Coordinates of C-alpha atoms and ligand atoms in Angstrom, one line a residue:
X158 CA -86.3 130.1 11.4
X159 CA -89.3 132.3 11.0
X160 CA -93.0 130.7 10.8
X161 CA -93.8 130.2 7.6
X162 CA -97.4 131.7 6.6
X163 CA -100.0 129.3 4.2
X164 CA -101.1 131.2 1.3
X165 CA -104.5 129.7 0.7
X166 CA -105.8 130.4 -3.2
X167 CA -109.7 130.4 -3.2
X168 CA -109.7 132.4 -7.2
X169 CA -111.2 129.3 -8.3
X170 CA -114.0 128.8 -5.6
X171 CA -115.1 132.5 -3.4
X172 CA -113.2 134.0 -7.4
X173 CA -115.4 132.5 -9.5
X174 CA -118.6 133.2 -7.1
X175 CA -118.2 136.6 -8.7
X176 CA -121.4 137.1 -10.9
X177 CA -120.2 136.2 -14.7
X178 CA -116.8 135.1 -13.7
X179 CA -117.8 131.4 -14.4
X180 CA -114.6 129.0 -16.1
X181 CA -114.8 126.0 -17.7
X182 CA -112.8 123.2 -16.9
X183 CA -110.2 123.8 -19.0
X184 CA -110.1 127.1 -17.7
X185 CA -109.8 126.3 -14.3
X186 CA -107.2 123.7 -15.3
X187 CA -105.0 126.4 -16.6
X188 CA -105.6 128.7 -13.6
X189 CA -104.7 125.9 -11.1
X190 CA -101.5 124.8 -13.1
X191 CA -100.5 128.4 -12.6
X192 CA -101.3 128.3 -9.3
X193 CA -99.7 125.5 -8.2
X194 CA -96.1 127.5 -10.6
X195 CA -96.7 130.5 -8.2
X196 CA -96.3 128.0 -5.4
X197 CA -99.3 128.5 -3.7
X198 CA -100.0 126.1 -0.6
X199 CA -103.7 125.6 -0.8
X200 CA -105.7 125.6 -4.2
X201 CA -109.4 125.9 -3.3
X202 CA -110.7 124.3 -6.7
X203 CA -114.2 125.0 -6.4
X204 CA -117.6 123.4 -4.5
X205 CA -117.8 119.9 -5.5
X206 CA -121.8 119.8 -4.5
X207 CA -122.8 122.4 -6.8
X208 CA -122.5 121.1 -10.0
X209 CA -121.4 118.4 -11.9
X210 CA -119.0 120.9 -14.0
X211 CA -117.5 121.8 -10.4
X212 CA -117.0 118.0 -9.7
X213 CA -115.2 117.3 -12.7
X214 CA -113.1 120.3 -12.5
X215 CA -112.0 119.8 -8.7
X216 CA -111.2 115.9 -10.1
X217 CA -109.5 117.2 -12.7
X218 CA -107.5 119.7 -10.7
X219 CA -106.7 117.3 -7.6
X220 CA -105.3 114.7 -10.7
X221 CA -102.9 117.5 -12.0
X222 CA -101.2 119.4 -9.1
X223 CA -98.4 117.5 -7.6
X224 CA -97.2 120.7 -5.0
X225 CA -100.2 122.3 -3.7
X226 CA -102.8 120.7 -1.5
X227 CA -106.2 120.5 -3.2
X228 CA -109.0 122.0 -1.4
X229 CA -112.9 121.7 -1.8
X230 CA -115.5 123.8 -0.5
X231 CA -118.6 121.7 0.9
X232 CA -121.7 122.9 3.6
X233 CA -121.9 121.3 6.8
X234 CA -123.6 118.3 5.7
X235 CA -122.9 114.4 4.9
X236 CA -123.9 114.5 1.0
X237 CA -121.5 118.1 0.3
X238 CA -118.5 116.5 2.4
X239 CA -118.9 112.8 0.4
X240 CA -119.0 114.6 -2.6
X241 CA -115.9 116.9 -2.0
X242 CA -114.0 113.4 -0.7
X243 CA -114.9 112.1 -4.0
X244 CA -113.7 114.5 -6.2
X245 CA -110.1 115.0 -4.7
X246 CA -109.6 111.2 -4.1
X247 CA -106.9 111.3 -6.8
X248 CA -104.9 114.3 -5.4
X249 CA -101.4 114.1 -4.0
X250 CA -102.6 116.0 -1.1
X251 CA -106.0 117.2 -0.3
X252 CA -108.4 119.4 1.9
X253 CA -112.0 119.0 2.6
X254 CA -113.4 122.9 4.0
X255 CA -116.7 122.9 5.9
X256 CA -118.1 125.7 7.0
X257 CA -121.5 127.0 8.2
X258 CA -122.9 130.6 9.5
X259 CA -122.9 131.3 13.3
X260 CA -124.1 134.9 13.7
X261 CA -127.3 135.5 15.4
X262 CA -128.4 137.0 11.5
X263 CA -127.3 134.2 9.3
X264 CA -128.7 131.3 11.7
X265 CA -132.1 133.2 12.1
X266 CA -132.8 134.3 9.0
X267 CA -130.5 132.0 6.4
X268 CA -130.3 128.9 8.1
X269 CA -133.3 129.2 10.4
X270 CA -131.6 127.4 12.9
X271 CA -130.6 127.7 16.7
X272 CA -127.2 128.6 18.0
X273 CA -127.7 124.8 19.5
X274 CA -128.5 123.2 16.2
X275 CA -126.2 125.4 14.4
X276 CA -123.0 123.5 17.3
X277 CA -123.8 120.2 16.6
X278 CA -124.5 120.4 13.1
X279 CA -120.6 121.8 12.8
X280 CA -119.5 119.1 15.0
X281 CA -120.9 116.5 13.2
X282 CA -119.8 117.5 10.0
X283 CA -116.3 117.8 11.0
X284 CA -116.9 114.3 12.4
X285 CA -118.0 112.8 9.5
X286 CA -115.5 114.8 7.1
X287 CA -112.6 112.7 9.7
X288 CA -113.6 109.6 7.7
X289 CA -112.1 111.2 4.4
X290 CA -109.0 113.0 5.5
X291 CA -106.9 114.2 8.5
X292 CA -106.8 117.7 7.0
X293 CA -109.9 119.6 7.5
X294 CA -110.8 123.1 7.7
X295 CA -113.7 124.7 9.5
X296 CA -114.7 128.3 8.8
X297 CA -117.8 130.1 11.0
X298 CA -119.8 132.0 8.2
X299 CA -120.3 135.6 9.0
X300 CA -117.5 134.5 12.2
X301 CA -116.6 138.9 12.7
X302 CA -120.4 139.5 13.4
X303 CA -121.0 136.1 15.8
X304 CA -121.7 136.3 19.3
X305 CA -117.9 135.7 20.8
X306 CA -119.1 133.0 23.3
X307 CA -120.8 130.9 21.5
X308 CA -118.0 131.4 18.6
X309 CA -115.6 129.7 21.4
X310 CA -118.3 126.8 22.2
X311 CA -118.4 126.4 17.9
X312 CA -114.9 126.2 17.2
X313 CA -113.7 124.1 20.6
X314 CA -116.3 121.7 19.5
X315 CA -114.7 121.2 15.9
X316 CA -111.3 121.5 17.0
X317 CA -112.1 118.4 19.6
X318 CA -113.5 116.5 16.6
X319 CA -110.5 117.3 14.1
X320 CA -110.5 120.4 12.2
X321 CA -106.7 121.1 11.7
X322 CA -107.2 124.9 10.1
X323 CA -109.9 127.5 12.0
X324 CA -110.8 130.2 9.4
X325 CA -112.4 133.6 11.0
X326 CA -115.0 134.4 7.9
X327 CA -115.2 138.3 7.6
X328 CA -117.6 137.3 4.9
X329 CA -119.2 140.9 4.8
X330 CA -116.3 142.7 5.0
X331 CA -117.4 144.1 7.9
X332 CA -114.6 144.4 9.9
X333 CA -111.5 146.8 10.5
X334 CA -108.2 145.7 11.1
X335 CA -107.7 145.8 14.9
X336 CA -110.9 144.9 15.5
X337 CA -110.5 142.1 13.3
X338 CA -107.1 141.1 14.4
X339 CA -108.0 141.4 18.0
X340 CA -111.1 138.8 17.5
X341 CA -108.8 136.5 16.3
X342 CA -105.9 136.9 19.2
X343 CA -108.8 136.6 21.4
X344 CA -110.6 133.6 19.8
X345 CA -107.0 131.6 19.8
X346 CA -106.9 132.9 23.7
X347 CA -109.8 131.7 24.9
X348 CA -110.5 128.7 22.7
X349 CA -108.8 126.0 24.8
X350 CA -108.0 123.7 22.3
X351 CA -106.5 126.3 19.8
X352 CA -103.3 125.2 19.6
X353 CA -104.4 122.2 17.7
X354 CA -105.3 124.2 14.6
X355 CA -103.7 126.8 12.4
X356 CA -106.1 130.2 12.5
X357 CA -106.5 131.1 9.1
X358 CA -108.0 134.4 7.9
X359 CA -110.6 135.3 5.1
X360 CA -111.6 138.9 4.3
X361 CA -113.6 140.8 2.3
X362 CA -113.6 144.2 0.3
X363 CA -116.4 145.3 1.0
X364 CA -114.9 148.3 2.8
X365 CA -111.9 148.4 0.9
X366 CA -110.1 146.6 3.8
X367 CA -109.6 143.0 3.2
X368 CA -105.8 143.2 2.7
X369 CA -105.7 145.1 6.1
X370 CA -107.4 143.2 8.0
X371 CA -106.0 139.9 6.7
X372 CA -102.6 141.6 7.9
X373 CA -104.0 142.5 11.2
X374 CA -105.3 139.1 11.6
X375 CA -101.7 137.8 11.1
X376 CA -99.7 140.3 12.9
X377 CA -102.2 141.1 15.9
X378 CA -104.2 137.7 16.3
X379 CA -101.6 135.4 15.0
X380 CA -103.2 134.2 12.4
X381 CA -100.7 131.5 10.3
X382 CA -103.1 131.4 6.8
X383 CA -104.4 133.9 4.2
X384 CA -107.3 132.9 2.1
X385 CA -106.9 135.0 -0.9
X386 CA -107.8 135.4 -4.5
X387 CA -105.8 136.8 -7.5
X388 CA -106.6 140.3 -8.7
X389 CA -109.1 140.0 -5.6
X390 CA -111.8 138.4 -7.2
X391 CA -114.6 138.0 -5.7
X392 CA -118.2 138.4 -5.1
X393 CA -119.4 142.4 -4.1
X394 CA -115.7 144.1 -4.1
X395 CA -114.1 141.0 -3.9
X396 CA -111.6 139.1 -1.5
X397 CA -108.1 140.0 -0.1
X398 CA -105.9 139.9 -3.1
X399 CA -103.5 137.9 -3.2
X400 CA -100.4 139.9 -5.0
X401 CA -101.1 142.5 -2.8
X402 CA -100.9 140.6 0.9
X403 CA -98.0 138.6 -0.3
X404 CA -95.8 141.5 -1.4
X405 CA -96.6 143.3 1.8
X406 CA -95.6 140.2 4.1
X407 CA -92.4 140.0 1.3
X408 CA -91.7 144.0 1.4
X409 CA -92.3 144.3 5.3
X410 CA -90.1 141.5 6.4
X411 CA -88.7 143.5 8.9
X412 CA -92.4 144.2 10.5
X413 CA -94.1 140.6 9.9
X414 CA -91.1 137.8 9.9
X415 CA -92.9 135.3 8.5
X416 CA -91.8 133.0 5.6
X417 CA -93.9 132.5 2.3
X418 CA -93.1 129.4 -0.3
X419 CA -94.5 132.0 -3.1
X420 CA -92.9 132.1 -5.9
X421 CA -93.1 136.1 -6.4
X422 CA -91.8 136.0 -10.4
X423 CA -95.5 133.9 -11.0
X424 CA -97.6 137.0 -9.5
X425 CA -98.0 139.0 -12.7
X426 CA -98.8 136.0 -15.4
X427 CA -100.8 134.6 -12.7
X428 CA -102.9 138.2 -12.6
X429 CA -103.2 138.4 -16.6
X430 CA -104.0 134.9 -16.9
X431 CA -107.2 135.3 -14.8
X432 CA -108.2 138.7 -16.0
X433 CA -108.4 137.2 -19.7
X434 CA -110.2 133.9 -18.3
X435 CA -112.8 136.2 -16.4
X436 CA -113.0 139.3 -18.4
X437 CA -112.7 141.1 -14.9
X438 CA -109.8 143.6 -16.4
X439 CA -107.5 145.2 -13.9
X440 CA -107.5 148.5 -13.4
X441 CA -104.1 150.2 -14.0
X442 CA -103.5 151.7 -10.8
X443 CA -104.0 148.3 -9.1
X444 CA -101.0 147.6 -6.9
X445 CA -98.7 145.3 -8.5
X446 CA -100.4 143.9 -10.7
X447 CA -101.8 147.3 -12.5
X448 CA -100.3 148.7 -15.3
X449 CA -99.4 152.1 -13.7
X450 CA -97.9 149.9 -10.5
X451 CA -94.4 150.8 -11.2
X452 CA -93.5 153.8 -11.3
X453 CA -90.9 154.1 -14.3
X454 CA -93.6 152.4 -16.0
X455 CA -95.9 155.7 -15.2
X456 CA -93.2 158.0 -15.9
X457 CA -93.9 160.2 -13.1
X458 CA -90.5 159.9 -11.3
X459 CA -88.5 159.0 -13.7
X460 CA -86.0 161.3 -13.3
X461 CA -85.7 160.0 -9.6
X462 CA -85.9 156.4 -10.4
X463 CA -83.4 156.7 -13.2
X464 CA -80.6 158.1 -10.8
X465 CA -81.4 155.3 -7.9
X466 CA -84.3 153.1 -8.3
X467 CA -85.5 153.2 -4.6
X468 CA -86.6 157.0 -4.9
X469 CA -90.0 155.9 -6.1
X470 CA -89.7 151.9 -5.6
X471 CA -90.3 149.3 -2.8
X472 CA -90.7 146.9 -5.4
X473 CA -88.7 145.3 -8.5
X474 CA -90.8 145.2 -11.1
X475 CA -88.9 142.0 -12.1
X476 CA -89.3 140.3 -8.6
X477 CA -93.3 139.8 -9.0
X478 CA -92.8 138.9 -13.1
X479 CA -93.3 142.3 -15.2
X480 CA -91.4 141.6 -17.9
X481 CA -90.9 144.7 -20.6
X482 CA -93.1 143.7 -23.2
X483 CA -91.0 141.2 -24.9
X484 CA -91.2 140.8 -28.3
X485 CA -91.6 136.9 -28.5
X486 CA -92.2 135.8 -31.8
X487 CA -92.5 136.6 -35.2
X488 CA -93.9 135.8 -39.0
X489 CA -91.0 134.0 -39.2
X490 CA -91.1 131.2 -36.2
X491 CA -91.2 128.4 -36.5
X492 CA -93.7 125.4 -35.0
X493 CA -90.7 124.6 -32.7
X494 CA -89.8 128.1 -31.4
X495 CA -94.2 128.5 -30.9
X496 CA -94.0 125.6 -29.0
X497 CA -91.2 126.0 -27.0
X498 CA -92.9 129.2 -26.2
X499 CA -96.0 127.9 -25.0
X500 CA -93.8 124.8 -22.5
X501 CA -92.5 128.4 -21.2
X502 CA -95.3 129.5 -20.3
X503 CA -96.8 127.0 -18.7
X504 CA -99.5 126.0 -21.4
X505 CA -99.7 122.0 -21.5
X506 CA -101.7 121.3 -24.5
X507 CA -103.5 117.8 -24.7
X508 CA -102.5 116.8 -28.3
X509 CA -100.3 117.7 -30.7
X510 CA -103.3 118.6 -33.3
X511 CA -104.0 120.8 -30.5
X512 CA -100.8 122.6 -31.1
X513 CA -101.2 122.6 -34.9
X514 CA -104.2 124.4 -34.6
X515 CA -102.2 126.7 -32.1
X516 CA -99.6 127.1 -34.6
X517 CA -102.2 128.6 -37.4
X518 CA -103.8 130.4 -35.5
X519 CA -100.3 132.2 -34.4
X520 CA -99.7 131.9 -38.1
X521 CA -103.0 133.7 -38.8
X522 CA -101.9 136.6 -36.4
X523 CA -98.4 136.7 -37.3
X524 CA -99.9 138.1 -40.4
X525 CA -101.6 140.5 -39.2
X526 CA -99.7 142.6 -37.0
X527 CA -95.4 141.8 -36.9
X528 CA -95.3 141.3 -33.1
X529 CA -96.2 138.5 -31.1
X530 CA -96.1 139.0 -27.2
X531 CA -96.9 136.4 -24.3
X532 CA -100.3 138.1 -24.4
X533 CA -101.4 137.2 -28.1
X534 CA -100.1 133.5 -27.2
X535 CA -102.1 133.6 -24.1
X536 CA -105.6 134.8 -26.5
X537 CA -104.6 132.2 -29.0
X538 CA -104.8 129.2 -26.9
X539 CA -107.8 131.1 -25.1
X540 CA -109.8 131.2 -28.3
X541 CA -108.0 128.0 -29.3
X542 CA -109.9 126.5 -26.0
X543 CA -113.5 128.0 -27.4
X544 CA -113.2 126.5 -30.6
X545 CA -112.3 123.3 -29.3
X546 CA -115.0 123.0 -27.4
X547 CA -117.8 123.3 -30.0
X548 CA -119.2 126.0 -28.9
X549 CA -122.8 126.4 -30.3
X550 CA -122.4 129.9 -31.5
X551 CA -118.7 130.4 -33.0
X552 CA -117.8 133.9 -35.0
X553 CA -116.4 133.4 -39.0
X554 CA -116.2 136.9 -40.2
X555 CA -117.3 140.6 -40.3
X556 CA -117.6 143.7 -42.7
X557 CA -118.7 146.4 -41.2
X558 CA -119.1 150.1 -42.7
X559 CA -118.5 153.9 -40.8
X560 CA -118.4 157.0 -41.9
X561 CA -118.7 160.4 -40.8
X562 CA -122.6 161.7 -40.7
X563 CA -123.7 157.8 -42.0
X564 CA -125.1 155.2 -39.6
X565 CA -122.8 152.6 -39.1
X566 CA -123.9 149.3 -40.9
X567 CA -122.3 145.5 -39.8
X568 CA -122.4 142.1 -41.4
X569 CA -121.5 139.6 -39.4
X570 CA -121.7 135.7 -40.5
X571 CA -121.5 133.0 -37.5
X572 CA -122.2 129.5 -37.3
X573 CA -125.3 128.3 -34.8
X574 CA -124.9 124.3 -34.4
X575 CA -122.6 124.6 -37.9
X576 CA -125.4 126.4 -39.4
X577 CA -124.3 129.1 -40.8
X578 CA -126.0 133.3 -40.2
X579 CA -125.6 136.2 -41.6
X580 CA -126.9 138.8 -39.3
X581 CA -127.1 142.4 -41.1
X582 CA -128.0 145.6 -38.9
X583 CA -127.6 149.4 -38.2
X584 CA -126.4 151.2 -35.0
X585 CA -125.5 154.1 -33.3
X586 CA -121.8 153.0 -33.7
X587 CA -120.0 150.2 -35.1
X588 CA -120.1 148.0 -32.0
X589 CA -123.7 148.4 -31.6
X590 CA -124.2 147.6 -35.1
X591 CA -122.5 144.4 -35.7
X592 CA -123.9 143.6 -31.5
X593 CA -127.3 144.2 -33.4
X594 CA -126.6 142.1 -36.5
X595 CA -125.9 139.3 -34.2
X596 CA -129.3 139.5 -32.1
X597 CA -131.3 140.3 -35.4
X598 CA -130.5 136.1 -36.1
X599 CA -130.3 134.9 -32.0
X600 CA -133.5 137.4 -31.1
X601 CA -131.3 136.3 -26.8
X602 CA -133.7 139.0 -24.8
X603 CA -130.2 139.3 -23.0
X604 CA -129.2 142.6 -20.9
X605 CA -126.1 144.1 -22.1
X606 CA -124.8 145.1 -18.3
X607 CA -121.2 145.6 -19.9
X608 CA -119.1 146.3 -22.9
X609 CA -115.3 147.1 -22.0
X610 CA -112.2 147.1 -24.3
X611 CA -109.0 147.1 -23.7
X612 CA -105.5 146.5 -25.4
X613 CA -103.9 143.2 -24.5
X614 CA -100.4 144.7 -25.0
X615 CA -99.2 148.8 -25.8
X616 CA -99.0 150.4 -29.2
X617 CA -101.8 150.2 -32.2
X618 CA -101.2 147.4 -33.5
X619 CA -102.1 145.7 -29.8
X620 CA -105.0 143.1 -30.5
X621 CA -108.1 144.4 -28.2
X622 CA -109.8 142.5 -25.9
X623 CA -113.3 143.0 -25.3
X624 CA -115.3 141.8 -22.4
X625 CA -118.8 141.6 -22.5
X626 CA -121.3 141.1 -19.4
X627 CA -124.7 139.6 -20.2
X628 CA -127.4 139.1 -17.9
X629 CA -130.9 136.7 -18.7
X630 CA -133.6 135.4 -16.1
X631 CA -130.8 136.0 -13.0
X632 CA -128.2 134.5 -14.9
X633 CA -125.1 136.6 -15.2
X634 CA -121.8 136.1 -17.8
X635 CA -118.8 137.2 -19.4
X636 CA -117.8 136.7 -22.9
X637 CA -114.1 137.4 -23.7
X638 CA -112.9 137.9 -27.5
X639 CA -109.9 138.9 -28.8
X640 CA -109.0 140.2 -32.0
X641 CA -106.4 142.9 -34.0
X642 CA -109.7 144.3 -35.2
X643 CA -111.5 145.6 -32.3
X644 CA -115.2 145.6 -33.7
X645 CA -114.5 142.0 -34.5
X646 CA -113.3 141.5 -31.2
X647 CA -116.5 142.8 -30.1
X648 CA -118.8 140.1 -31.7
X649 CA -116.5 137.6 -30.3
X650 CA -116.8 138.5 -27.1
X651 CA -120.4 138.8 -27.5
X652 CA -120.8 135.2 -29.3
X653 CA -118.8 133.6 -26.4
X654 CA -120.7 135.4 -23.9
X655 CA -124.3 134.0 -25.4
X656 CA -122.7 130.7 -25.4
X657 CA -122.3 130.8 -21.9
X658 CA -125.4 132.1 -21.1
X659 CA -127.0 129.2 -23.5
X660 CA -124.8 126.5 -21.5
X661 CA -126.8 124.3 -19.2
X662 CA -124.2 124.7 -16.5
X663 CA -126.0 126.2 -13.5
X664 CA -124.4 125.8 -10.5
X665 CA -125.5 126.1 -6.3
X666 CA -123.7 129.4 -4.6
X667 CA -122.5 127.6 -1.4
X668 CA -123.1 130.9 0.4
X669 CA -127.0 131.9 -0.6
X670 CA -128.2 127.7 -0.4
X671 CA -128.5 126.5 2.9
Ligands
KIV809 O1 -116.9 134.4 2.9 C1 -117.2 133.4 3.5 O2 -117.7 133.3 4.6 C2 -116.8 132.2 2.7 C3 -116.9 130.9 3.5 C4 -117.5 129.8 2.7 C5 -115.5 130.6 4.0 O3 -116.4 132.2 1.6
ZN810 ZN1 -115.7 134.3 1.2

């Protein structure tokens, strides 16, 4: 029997420390559940000490998810790891994961610390976490640019005092893959006790090797976890994605031999799911997950792949969940048939007036264009989601007026604390009009640092999804909207995006807080 290999899901902790890919609860609920259908070992759920949103989430999440273990983040210190304990006390299985930095740079200059203080600070936070739980994990910040001996003296210390998983922290992405992978052969060498722990690995994109060097980490250094994120979200250019190292390790049996519990079919709702949560699109010729992945879905070979499909493919489209854009629904479904839809896809709604509102909203839609795909269901509950939870500003309706050689003029009525607006302005174009209409009422002093739009499924009659990044006083967000009528789409997007920037949610970055 080959080893099997831990895929470790941190899309909801290192994903979300992305600037403007915050989630709400709910929102990290419905990531998680579809973690936990992908069949994901570890679900990171987020940094319990750094906000009470990231509490309540991680509690939530650890009372949901019956297969995967629940993980959270927490510094190497008493109040972060009591916190973490607390919030996963109701999961099936859980993980508390300490970590602090132990290169000569981040102790000096972060943590203002000595290599001595930075040893027994790690010790006795693994020490202390050993109260909680028998499963901990230990990562060495900024472990590919630490001084190797005193790495050794670091993680034989917290291996003595119970850490169970060892994660090498490329946190900079500064490594390259046999470096990488020979620093962890050579930690689990010289370590004495490393046979008590699994080595896990954690890269990032910063050079466009984090996938790489995760596989070097496995195949050179033995390395028996990936931490991961899907689409490779992350902070800077992100973290080793996840579709892409497991359908390597899948692909390249023959090379690696190890075993993965991933559910493969999950990989492609899993990657749409978060793209619409985030508003972090993915770009089409993204492996796997991209549009253009599959190459009778780009056309190019088709000739080739039509005569015998491995010409052009490694891959089945069908084995990591691309479905041909199914037409799932119509005018004429029913509340039954909508419903059975949304059990099939995973969405758990809390009440059944949740699913009535569901329903007219599909209702709504069904009207206005013929076809309903997963993707519209997945919007609906989305803006479902919004509305439910009362956000202060919440879009009612636009008109909005182009023509060739006129400036374009918007109308856009909104509520504000179920006040009602009506914003009217100019603009170069029809999006900066009815963008305009809505600051000539909120007066934000917001940064647009983003407008994107994109078609949720093919065709015209797709509903576009806009994404909208928003930066005030430090604070970064994304606003998602969705709508048949792009421009109305676009105020969406932008109301959700001021709501989020209006929310009192602030929360630590475990990295940049010592
Ligand atoms: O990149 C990093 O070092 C981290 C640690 C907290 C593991 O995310
Ligand atoms: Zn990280």
């Amino acid at each position: 029997m080959a080893d099997k290999l831990i895929i470790f899901d941190t899309t909801l902790r290192d994903g979300e420390q992305s600037p403007g890919a915050s989630m709400t609860r709910d929102e990290k609920i419905r990531i998680a559940r579809q973690l936990e259908r992908l069949r994901v070992d570890v679900i990171e759920a987020g940094f319990a000490a750094s906000s009470n949103g990231d509490f309540e989430s991680i509690r939530a999440i650890a009372g949901i998810v019956k297969d995967s273990t629940v993980c959270s983040l927490a510094r190497a210190n008493d109040r972060d790891i009591a916190r973490a304990a607390e919030a996963l006390k109701g999961a099936n299985s859980s993980r508390i994961h300490t970590f602090i930095a132990t290169s000569p740079l981040h102790m000096e200059k972060k943590l203002r610390m000595t290599p001595d203080q930075v040893l027994e600070q790690a010790r006795l936070a693994v020490r202390y976490a050993r109260q909680f739980t028998d499963n901990i994990e230990f990562s060495p910040e900024d472990g590919s640019r630490s001084d190797l001996d005193f790495l050794c003296r670091v993680l034989e210390a917290v291996i003595s005092e119970g850490a169970t998983t060892i994660n090498v922290a490329d946190t900079v992405g500064y490594g390259v893959p046999e470096l990488y992978g020979q620093l962890v052969r050579t930690l689990r060498e010289r370590v004495p006790n490393s046979d008590k722990a699994v080595w896990s690995v954690h890269c990032h994109n910063d050079l466009g090797m984090a996938v790489a060097n995760s596989l070097a980490g496995v195949k050179l250094g033995g390395a028996r976890q990936i931490e991961c994120t899907i689409n490779g979200l992350g902070e800077r250019a992100g973290n080793t994605a996840l579709e892409e190292v497991v359908m390597a390790l899948k692909t390249r049996k023959d090379y690696f031999g190890l075993e993965l519990g991933i559910d493969t079919t999950q990989i492609v709702p899993a990657s749409k799911l978060v793209s619409q949560i985030t508003g972090f699109t993915v770009q089409p010729n993204k492996a796997v997950v991209g549009a253009n992945a599959f190459a009778h879905a780009s056309g190019i070979h088709q000739d080739g792949v039509l005569k015998a499909r491995d010409t052009y493919e490694i891959m089945r489209a069908e084995d990591v969940g691309w479905t041909a854009n199914k037409i799932v629904l119509g005018k004429l479904s029913g509340r039954n048939a909508f419903k059975q839809r949304l059990q099939e896809l995973g969405i758990e709604m809390e009440s059944e007036s949740d699913v009535n509102a569901a329903f007219a909203r599909f209702k709504e839609l069904a009207d206005q264009k013929a076809e309903i795909f997963d993707e519209d269901i997945l919007a609906i509950v989305s803006n479902e989601a919004q509305a439910e939870r009362g956000e202060h500003f919440y879009f009612v309706s636009l008109s909005q007026r182009s023509e060739t050689g006129e400036r374009p003029h918007a109308r856009v009525v909104f509520t504000a604390e179920d006040a009602e607006h009506v914003g009217e302005a100019e603009g170069n174009g029809p999006v900066d009009a009815t963008l305009n209409a809505i600051e000539s009422q909120v007066s934000s002093g917001a940064e647009l640092l983003l407008y994107s739009v994109n078609a949720i499924t093919t065709g015209t009659q797709s509903q576009g999804e806009v994404t909208v990044r928003l930066s005030k006083a430090g604070r970064i967000v994304n606003g998602v909207g969705t709508d048949p009528d792009i421009v109305a789409a676009s105020a969406k997007a932008y109301l959700s995006a001021l709501n989020k920037l209006f929310s009192k949610a602030e929360k630590l970055n475990p990295q940049l807080t010592p």
